[in-house]
Coordinates of C-alpha atoms in Angstrom, one line a residue:
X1 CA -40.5 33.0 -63.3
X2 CA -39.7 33.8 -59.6
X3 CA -39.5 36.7 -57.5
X4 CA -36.1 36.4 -57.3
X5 CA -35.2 35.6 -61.1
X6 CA -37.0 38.8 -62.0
X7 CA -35.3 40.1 -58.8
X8 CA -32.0 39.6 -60.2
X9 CA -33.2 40.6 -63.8
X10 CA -34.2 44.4 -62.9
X11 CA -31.1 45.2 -60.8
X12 CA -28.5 43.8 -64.1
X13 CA -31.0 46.4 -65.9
X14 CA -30.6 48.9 -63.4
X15 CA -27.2 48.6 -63.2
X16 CA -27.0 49.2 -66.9
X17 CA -28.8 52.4 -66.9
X18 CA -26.6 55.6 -67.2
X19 CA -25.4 57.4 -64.1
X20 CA -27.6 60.0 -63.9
X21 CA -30.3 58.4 -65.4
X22 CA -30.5 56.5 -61.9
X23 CA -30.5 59.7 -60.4
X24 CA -33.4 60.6 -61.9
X25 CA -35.5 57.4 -61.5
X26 CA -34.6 57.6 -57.4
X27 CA -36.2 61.6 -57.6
X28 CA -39.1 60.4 -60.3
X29 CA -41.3 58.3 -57.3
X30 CA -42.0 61.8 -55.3
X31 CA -41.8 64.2 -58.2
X32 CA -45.5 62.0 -59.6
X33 CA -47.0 61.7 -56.5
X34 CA -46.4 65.5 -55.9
X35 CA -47.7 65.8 -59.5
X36 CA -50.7 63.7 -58.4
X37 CA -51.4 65.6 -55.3
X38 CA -50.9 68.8 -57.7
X39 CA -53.6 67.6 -60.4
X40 CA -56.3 66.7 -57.5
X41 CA -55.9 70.2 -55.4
X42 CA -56.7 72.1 -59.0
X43 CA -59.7 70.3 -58.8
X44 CA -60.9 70.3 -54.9
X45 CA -58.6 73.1 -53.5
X46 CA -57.6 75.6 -56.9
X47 CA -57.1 78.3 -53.9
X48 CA -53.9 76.8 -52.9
X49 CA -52.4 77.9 -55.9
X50 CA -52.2 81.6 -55.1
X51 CA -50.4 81.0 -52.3
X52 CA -46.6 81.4 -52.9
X53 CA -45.0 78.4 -50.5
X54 CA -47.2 75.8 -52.4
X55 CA -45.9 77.1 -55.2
X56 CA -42.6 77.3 -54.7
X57 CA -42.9 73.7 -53.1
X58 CA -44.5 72.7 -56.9
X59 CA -41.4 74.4 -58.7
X60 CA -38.5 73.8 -56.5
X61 CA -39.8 69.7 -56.9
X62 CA -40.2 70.2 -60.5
X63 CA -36.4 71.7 -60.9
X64 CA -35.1 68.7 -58.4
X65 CA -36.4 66.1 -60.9
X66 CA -34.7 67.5 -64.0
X67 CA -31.6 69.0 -62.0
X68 CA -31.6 64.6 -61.3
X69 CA -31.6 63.4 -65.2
X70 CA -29.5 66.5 -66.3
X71 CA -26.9 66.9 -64.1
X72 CA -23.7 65.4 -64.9
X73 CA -23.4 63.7 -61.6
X74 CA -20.3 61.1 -62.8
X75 CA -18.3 64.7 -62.9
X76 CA -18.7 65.4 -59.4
X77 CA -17.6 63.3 -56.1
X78 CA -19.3 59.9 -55.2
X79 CA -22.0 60.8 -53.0
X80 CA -22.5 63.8 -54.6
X81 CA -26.6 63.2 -55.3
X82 CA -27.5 63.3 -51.5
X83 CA -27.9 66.9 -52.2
X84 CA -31.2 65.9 -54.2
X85 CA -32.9 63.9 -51.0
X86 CA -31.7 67.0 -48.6
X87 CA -33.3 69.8 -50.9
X88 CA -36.3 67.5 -51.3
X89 CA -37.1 68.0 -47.1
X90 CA -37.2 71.6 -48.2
X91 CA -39.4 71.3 -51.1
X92 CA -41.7 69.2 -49.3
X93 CA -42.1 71.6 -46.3
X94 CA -42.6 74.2 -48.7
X95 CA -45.6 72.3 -49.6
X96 CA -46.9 71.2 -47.1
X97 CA -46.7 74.6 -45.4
X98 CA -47.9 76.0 -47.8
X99 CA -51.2 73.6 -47.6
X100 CA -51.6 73.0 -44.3
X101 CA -55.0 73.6 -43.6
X102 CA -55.9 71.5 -46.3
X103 CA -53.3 69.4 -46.9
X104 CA -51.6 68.5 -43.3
X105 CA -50.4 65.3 -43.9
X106 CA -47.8 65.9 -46.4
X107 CA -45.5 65.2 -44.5
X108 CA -45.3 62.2 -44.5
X109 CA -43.7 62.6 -48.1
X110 CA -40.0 62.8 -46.5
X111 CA -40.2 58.9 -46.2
X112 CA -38.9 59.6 -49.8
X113 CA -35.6 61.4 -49.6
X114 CA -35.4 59.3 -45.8
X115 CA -35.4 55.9 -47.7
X116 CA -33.1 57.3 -50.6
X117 CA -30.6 58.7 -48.0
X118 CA -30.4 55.6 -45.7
X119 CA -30.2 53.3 -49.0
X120 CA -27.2 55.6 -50.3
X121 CA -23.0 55.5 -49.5
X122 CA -23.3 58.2 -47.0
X123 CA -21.7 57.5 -43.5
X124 CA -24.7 56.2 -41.4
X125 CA -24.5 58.9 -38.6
X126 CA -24.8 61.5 -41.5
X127 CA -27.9 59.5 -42.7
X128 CA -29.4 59.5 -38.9
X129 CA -29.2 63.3 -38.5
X130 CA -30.4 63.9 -42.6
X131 CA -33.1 61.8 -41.7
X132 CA -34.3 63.0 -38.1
X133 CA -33.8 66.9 -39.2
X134 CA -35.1 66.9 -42.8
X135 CA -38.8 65.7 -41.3
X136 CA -38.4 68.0 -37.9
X137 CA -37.5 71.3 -39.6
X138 CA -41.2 70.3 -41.9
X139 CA -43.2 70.7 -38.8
X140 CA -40.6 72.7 -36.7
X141 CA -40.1 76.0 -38.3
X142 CA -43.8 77.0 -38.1
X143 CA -44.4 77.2 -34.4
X144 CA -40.7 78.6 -34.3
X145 CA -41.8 81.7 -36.8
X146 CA -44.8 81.5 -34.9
X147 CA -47.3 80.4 -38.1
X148 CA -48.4 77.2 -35.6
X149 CA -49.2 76.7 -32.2
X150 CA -46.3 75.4 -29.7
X151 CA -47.4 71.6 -29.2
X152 CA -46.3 71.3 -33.3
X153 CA -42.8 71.4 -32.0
X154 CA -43.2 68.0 -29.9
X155 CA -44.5 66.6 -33.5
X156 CA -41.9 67.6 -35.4
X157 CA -39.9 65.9 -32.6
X158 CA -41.9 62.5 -33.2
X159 CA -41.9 62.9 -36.8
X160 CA -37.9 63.6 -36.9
X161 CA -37.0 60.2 -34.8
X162 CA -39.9 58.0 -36.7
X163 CA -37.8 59.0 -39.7
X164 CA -34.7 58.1 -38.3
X165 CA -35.9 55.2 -37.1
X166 CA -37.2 54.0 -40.2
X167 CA -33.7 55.2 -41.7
X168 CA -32.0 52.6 -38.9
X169 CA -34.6 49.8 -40.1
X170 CA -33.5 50.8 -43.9
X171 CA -29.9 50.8 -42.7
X172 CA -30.3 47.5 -41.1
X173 CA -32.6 45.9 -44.2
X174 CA -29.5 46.8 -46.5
X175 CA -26.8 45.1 -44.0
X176 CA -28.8 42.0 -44.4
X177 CA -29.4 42.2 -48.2
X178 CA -25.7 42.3 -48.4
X179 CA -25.1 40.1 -46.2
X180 CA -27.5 37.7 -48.0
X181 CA -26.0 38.4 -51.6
X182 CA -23.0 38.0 -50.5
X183 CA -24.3 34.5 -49.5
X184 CA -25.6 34.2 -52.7
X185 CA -22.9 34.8 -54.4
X186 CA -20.4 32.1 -51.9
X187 CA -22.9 29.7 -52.3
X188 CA -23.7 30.8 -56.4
X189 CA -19.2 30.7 -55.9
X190 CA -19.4 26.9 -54.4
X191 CA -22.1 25.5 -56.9
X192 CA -19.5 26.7 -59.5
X193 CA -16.5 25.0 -58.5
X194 CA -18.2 22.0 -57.4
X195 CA -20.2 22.0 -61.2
X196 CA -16.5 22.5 -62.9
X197 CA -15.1 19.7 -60.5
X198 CA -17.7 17.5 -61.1
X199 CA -17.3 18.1 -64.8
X200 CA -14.1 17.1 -64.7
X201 CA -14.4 14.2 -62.8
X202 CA -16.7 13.0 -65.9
X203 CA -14.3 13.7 -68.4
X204 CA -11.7 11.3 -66.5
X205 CA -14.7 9.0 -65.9
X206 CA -15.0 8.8 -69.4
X207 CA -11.7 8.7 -70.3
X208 CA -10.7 5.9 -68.2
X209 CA -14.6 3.5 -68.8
X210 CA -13.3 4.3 -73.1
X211 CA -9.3 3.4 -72.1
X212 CA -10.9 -0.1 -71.0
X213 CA -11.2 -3.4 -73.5
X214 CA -14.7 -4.5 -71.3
X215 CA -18.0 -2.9 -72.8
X216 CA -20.2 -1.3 -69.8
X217 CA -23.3 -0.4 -69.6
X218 CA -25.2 1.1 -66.7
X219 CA -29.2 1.4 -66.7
X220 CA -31.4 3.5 -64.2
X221 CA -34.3 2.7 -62.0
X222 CA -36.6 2.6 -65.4
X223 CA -34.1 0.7 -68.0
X224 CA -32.6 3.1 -69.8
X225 CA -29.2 3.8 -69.9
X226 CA -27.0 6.7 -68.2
X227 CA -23.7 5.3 -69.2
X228 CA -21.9 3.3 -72.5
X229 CA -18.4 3.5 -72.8
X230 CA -16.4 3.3 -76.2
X231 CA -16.2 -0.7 -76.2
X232 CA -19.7 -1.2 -75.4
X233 CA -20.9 1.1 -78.2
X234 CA -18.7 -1.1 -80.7
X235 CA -20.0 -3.9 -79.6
X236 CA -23.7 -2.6 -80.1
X237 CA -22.5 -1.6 -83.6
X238 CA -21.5 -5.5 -84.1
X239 CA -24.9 -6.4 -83.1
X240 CA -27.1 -4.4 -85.5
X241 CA -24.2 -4.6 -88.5
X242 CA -25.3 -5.2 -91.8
X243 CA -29.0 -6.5 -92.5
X244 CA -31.0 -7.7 -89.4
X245 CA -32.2 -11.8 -89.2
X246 CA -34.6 -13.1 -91.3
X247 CA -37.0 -13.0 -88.3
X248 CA -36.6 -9.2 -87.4
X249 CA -34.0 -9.6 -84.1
X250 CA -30.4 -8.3 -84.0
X251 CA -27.1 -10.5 -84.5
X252 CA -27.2 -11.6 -80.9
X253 CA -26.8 -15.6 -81.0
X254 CA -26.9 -18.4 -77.8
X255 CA -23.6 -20.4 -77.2
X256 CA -24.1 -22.5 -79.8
X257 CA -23.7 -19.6 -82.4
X258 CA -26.6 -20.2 -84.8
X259 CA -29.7 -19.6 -82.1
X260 CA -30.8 -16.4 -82.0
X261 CA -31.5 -14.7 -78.1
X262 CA -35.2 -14.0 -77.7
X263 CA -35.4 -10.4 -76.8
X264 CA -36.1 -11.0 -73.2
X265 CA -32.6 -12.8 -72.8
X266 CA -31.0 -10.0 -73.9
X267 CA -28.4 -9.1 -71.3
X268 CA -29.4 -5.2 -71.3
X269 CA -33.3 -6.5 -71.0
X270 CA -32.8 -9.4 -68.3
X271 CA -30.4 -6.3 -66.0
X272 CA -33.5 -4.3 -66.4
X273 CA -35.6 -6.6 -65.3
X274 CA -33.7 -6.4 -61.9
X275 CA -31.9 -9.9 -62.6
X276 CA -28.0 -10.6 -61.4
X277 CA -26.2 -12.8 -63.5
X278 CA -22.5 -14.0 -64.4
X279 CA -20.9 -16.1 -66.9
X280 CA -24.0 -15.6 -69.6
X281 CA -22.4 -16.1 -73.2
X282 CA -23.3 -15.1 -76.0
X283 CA -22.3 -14.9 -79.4
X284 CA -22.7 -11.2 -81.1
X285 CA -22.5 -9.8 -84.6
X286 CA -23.1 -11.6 -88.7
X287 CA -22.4 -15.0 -88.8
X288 CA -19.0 -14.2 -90.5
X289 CA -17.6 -12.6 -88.1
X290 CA -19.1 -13.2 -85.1
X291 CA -17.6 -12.2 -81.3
X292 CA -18.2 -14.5 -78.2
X293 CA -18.5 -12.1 -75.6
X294 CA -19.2 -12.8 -71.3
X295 CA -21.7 -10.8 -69.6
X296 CA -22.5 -10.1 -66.3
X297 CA -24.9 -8.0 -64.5
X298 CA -25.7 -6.5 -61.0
X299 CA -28.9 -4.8 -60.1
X300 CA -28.1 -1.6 -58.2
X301 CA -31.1 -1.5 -54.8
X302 CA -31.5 2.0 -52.8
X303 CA -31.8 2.2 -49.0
X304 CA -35.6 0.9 -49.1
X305 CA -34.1 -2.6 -51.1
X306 CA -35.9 -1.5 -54.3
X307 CA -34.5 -1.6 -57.5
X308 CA -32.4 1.6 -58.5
X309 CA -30.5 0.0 -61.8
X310 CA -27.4 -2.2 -63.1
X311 CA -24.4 -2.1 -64.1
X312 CA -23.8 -4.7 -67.3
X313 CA -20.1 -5.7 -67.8
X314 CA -19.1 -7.4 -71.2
X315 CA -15.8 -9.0 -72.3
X316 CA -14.7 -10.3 -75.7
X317 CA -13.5 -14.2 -75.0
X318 CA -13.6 -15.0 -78.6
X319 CA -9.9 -16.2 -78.4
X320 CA -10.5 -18.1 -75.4
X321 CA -13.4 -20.0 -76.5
X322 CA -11.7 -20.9 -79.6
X323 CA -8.6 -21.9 -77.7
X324 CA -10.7 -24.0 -75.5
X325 CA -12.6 -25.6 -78.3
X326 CA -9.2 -26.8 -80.4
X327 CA -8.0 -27.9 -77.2
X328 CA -10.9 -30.3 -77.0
X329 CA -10.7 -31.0 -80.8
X330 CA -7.1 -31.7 -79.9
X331 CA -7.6 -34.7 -76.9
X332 CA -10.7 -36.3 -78.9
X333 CA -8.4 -36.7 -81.9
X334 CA -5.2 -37.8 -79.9
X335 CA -7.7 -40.0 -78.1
X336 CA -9.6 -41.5 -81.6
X337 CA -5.8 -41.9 -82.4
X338 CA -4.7 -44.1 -79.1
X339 CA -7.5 -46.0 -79.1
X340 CA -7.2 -48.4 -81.9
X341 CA -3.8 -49.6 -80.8
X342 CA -4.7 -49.7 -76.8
X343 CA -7.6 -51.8 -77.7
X344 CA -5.3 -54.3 -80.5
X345 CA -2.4 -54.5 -77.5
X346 CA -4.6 -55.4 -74.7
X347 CA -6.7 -57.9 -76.6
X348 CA -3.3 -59.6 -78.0
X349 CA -2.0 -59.6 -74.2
X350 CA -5.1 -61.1 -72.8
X351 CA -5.1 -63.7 -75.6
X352 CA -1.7 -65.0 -74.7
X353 CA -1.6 -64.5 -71.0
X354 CA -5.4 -66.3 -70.2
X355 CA -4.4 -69.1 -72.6
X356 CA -3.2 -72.0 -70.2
X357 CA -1.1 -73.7 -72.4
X358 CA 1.3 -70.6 -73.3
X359 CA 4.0 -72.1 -72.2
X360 CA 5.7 -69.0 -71.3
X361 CA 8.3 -68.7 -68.9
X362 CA 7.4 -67.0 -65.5
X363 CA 9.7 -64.3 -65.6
X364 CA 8.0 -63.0 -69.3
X365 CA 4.5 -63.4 -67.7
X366 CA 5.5 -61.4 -65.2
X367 CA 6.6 -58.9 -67.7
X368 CA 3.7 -59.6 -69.6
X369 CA 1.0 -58.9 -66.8
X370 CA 2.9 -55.7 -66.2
X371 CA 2.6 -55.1 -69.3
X372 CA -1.3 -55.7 -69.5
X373 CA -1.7 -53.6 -66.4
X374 CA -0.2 -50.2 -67.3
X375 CA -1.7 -51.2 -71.1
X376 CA -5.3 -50.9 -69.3
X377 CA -4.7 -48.2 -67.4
X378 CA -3.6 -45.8 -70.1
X379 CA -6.7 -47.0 -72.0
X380 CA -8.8 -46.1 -68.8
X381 CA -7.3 -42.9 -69.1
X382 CA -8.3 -42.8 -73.2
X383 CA -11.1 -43.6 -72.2
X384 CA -11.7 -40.5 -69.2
X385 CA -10.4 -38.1 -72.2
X386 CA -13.0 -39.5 -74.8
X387 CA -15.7 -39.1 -72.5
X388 CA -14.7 -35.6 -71.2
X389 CA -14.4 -34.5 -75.2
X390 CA -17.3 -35.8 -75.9
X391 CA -19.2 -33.5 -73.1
X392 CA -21.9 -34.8 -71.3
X393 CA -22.8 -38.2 -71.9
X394 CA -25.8 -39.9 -73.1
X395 CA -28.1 -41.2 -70.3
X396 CA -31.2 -43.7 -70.5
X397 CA -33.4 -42.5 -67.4
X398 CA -35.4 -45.7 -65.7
X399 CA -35.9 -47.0 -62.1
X400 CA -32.7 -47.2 -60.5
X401 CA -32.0 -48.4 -56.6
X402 CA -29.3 -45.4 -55.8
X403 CA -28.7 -48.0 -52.4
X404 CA -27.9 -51.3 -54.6
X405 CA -25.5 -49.2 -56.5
X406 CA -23.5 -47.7 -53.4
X407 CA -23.2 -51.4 -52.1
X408 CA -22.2 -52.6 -55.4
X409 CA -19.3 -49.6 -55.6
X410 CA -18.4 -50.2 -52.2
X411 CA -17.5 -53.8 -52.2
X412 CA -15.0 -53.0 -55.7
X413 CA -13.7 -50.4 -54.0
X414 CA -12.6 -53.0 -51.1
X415 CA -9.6 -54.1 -52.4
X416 CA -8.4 -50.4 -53.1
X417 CA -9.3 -49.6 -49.4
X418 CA -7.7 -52.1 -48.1
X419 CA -4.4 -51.8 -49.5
X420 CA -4.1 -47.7 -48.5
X421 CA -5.8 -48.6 -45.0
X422 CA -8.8 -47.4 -45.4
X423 CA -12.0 -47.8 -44.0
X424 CA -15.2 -48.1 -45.8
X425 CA -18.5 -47.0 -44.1
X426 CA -22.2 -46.9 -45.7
X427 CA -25.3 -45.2 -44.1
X428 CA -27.7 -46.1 -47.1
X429 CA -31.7 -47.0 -46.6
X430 CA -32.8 -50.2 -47.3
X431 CA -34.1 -49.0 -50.8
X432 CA -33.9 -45.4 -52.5
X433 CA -35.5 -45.2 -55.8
X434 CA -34.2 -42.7 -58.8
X435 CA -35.0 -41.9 -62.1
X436 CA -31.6 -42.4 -63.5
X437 CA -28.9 -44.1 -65.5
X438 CA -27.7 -46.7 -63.2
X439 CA -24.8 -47.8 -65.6
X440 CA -23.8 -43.9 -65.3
X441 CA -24.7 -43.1 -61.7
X442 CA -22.2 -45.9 -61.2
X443 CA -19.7 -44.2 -62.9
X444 CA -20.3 -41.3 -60.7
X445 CA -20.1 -43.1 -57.0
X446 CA -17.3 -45.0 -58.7
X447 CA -15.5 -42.2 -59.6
X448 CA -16.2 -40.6 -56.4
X449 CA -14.8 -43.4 -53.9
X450 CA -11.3 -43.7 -56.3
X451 CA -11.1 -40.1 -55.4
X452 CA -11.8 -40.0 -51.4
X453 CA -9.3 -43.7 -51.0
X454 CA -6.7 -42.0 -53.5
X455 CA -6.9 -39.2 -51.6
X456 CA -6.5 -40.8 -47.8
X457 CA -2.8 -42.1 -48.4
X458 CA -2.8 -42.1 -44.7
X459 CA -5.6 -44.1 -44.1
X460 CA -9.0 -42.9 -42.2
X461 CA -12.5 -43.1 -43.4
X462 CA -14.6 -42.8 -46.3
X463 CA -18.3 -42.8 -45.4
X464 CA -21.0 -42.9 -48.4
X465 CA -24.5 -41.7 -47.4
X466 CA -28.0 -41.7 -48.8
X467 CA -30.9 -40.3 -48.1
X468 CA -34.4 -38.5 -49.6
X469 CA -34.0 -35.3 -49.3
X470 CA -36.7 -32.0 -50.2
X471 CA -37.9 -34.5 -53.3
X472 CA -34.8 -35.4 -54.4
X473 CA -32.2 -38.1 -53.6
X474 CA -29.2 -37.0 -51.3
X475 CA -25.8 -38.9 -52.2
X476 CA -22.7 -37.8 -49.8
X477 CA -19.2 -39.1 -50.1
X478 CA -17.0 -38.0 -47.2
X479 CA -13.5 -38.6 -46.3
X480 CA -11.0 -37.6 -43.9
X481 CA -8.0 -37.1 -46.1
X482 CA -5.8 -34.1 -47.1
X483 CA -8.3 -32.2 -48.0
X484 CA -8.2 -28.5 -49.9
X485 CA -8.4 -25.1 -49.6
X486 CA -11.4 -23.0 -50.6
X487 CA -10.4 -21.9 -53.4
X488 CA -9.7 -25.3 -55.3
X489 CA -13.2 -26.3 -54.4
X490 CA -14.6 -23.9 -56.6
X491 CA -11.9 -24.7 -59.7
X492 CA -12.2 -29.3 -58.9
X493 CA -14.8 -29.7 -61.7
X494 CA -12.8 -28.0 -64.2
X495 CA -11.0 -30.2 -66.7
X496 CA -7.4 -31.3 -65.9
X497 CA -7.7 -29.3 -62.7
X498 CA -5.3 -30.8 -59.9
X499 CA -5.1 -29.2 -56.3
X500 CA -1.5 -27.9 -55.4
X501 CA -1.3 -30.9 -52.5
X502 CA -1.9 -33.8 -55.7
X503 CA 0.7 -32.1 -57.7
X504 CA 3.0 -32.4 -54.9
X505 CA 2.4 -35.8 -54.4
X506 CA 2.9 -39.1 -56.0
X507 CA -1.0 -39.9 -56.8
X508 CA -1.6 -40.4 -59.8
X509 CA -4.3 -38.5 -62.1
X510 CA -4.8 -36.0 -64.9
X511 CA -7.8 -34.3 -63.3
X512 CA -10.9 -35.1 -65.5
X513 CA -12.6 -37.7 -63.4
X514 CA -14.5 -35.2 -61.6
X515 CA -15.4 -33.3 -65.0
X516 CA -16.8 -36.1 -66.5
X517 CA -18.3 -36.9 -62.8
X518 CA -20.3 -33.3 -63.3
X519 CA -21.1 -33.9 -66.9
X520 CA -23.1 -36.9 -65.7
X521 CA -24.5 -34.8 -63.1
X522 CA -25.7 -32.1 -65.2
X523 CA -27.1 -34.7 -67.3
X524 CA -29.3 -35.6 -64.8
X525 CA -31.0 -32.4 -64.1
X526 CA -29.3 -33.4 -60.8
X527 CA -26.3 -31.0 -59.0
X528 CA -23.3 -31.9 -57.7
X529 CA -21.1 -29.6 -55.2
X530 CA -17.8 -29.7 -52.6
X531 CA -16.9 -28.6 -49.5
X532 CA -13.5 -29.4 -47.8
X533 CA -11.0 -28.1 -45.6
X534 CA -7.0 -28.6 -46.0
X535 CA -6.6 -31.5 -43.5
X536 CA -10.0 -32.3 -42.8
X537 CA -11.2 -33.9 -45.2
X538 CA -13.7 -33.7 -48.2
X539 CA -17.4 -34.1 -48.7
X540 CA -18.9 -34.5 -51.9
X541 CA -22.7 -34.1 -52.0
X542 CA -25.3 -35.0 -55.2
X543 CA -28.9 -35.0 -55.9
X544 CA -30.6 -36.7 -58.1
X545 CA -34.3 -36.8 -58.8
X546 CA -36.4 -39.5 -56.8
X547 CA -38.4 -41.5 -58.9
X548 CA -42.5 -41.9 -57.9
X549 CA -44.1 -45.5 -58.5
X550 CA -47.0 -43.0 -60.4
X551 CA -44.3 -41.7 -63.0
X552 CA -44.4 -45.6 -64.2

């Protein structure tokens, strides 16, 4: 316990004590050492007892201590008690007079009733002169009766402003203690209102993290959590509902909904770790009722960059899965549906218009070929939405020369080019070997030139590049067409995304090329990202991994 605990412990007990009861206690510190110095001269000095001041010193102490406890001193006016102190200067002169050839130094006992009468309410020039003439008339009345030799006088003189200088140092000590508990108690005041404040803020805190629909959780330095609003708690409830899995772990399933998250994929257990994520799905409670819910995380550093915590965000997106998954059921069966007849139509139209001796006139094979035309095109389009249902596709890996494909893609591409004015530029090696699907990467530079010509109505120039690049295989398509803001370059892979300028315009497109483009991608294990400015033009850039003659 500290000094100042215990301190402040013994002054609410003092300040419990009755009146005079703390009288008395201020008069009992002399009264035993006079008691003390009483009991040792019956033993070295009984003589002094016969002689009638140090007796009367004896009583006249021994009446001020119990005039202390049993006077009613809450009857009389504050201040009142000073009379004790002042008749103790005479009982202790009357003592020490009394002993003075054996005794002389007893007078140094009116540091008592000094130190009571500088620490009480009395006006401090009051307390200067009690405390100067209380000691002085000690030592002062003796050579003045002519009982001691002159020089005493000069002593009692000395003695008189010691004690009122120790009174000014008392007086001064108890300025400051106020001063400092008043401090205290400001401060003590402050701590208070800033405590209640802060209180409050919590209670809004918590008010407002439970008012929310996303769970949030946030961990400290060491993993454990400070902080779980209402959502997230329901949602941790949802995870350990009913009966655990057969193999011990909670009802917290992958995006496929059936395979269970190993304990260190956990979103809490990976934020802990110090990892940042977004976008991490996962499926949460029994298998009857199970919740897709989105996490993300970010790890909280301090001013030294080491880890101090994270913050774990969680939204339910059970309805927007769903949507997005009988959206997809939706085109595949549409699509399954279009394709039987697309194929039937085009195959009937090719049979009559490649058979020579048709006989038709020119104005129905026109018709016809128009016909066949806008018939192929809708089943390309089938086709796109098949493909982009189906997710990614299938890919047989082998040897593949990325620069034999570009050349191949660029000179189909030619007759598009030409007719919008555009120029076609390669910067290939003479050979660049991949591991890859060469029917698929195709697809993908295929799908990739379409764009940048469709997308130059104006003409300009589309420039494919490849390179090796860091142990991978560097494929760039860049044009110098309309271009497109920042923010559409992070939303163009998205399924039946179209920028704001193709809306606007008359190029045709329902915005899955690209999607299927990053499906094929992905499959890969390669990557595939845009840049682009509105105006400036578009870059497209993929990697795909090299293949080494010593993988054969």
């Amino acid at each position: 316990m500290s000094e100042r605990v215990m301190y402040l412990k013994a002054k609410h007990l003092y300040s419990t004590l009755h009146y005079r009861t703390r009288i008395g206690l201020c008069e009992l510190p002399l009264a035993l050492l006079v008691a003390i110095i009483a009991t040792i001269v019956s033993i070295t000095a009984p003589s002094l007892f016969t002689n009638p001041l140090f007796l009367a010193g004896l009583v006249l102490h021994a009446g001020l201590l119990a005039a202390s406890f049993l006077t009613p001193w809450e009857r009389f006016r504050p201040g009142s008690y000073v009379i004790i102190p002042l008749l103790d200067f005479v009982a202790i002169g009357l003592t020490r007079n009394g002993s003075v050839d054996v005794l002389p130094g007893l007078s140094l006992l009116a540091i008592f009733p000094v130190i009571w009468i500088s620490a009480s309410a009395i006006r401090t020039r009051l307390s200067l002169l009690a405390s100067f003439l209380g000691p002085f008339v000690i030592l002062a009345v003796p050579p003045l009766l002519g009982f001691a030799p002159p020089s005493q006088f000069w002593t009692a003189v000395l003695l008189g402003l010691a004690m009122a200088t120790v009174s000014v140092s008392l007086r001064f000590a108890s300025l400051n203690s106020d001063y400092s508990q008043r401090k205290l108690e400001a401060s003590k005041a402050e701590v208070d209102r800033l405590q209640g404040e802060n209180a409050e803020r919590a209670l809004v805190l918590e008010a407002i993290l439970d008012t929310i629909d996303v769970g949030l959780v946030a961990l400290d330095a060491h993993g454990n959590r400070t902080l779980t609003n209402r959502q997230q708690r329901s949602y941790d409830r949802l995870v350990k509902a009913g009966e655990q899995d057969d193999d011990g772990g909670s009802h917290l399933y992958a995006a496929d909904k059936s395979t269970p998250v190993q304990p260190n994929r956990y979103p809490v257990h990976r934020a802990a770790a110090g990892e940042t994520f977004a976008n991490y799905l996962v499926w949460i409670g029994p298998k009857e009722s199970q919740r897709a819910v989105m996490t993300a995380a970010t790890a909280i550093k301090d001013g030294d960059g080491q880890f101090a915590g994270s913050v774990i965000v969680s939204s339910d997106v059970t309805d927007m899965v769903e949507a997005l998954r009988a959206k997809e059921d939706f085109v595949s069966n549409v699509s399954h549906e279009l394709w039987t007849p697309l194929t039937s139509i085009i195959g009937h139209l090719d049979l009559v218009l490649d058979d020579e001796d048709h006989g038709l006139p020119a104005d129905t094979e026109r018709q016809l070929s128009v016909a066949r035309r806008n018939a192929e095109r809708l089943y390309a389009l089938v086709s796109n939405l098949l493909a982009s249902a189906s997710g990614a596709a299938s890919v047989h890996l082998r040897p593949t020369d990325l620069t034999g494909l570009v050349e191949n893609s660029i000179e189909s591409a030619g007759p598009q080019a030409a007719d919008t004015g555009v120029s076609l530029k390669a910067d290939v090696p003479d050979i660049l070997w991949t591991s890859s699907d060469p029917l698929r990467i195709r697809q993908v530079i295929d799908n990739l030139l379409s764009n940048a010509i469709k997308y130059s109505p104006d003409g300009g120039t589309v420039t494919v590049r490849a390179r090796e690049e860091c142990d991978s295989a560097l494929l760039e398509v860049q044009d110098t067409g309309i271009g497109m803001s920042p923010n559409e370059t992070k939303l163009i892979f998205g399924k039946f995304f179209r920028t704001e300028a193709a809306r606007q315009s008359t190029i045709p497109g329902v915005g899955l090329g690209l999607s299927i483009t990053k499906a094929i991608v992905d499959s890969h294990g390669g990557t595939i990202r845009c840049t682009s400015q509105p105006g400036a033009g578009t870059t497209f850039t993929v990697t795909l991994p090299l293949h080494r003659p010593e993988q054969n």
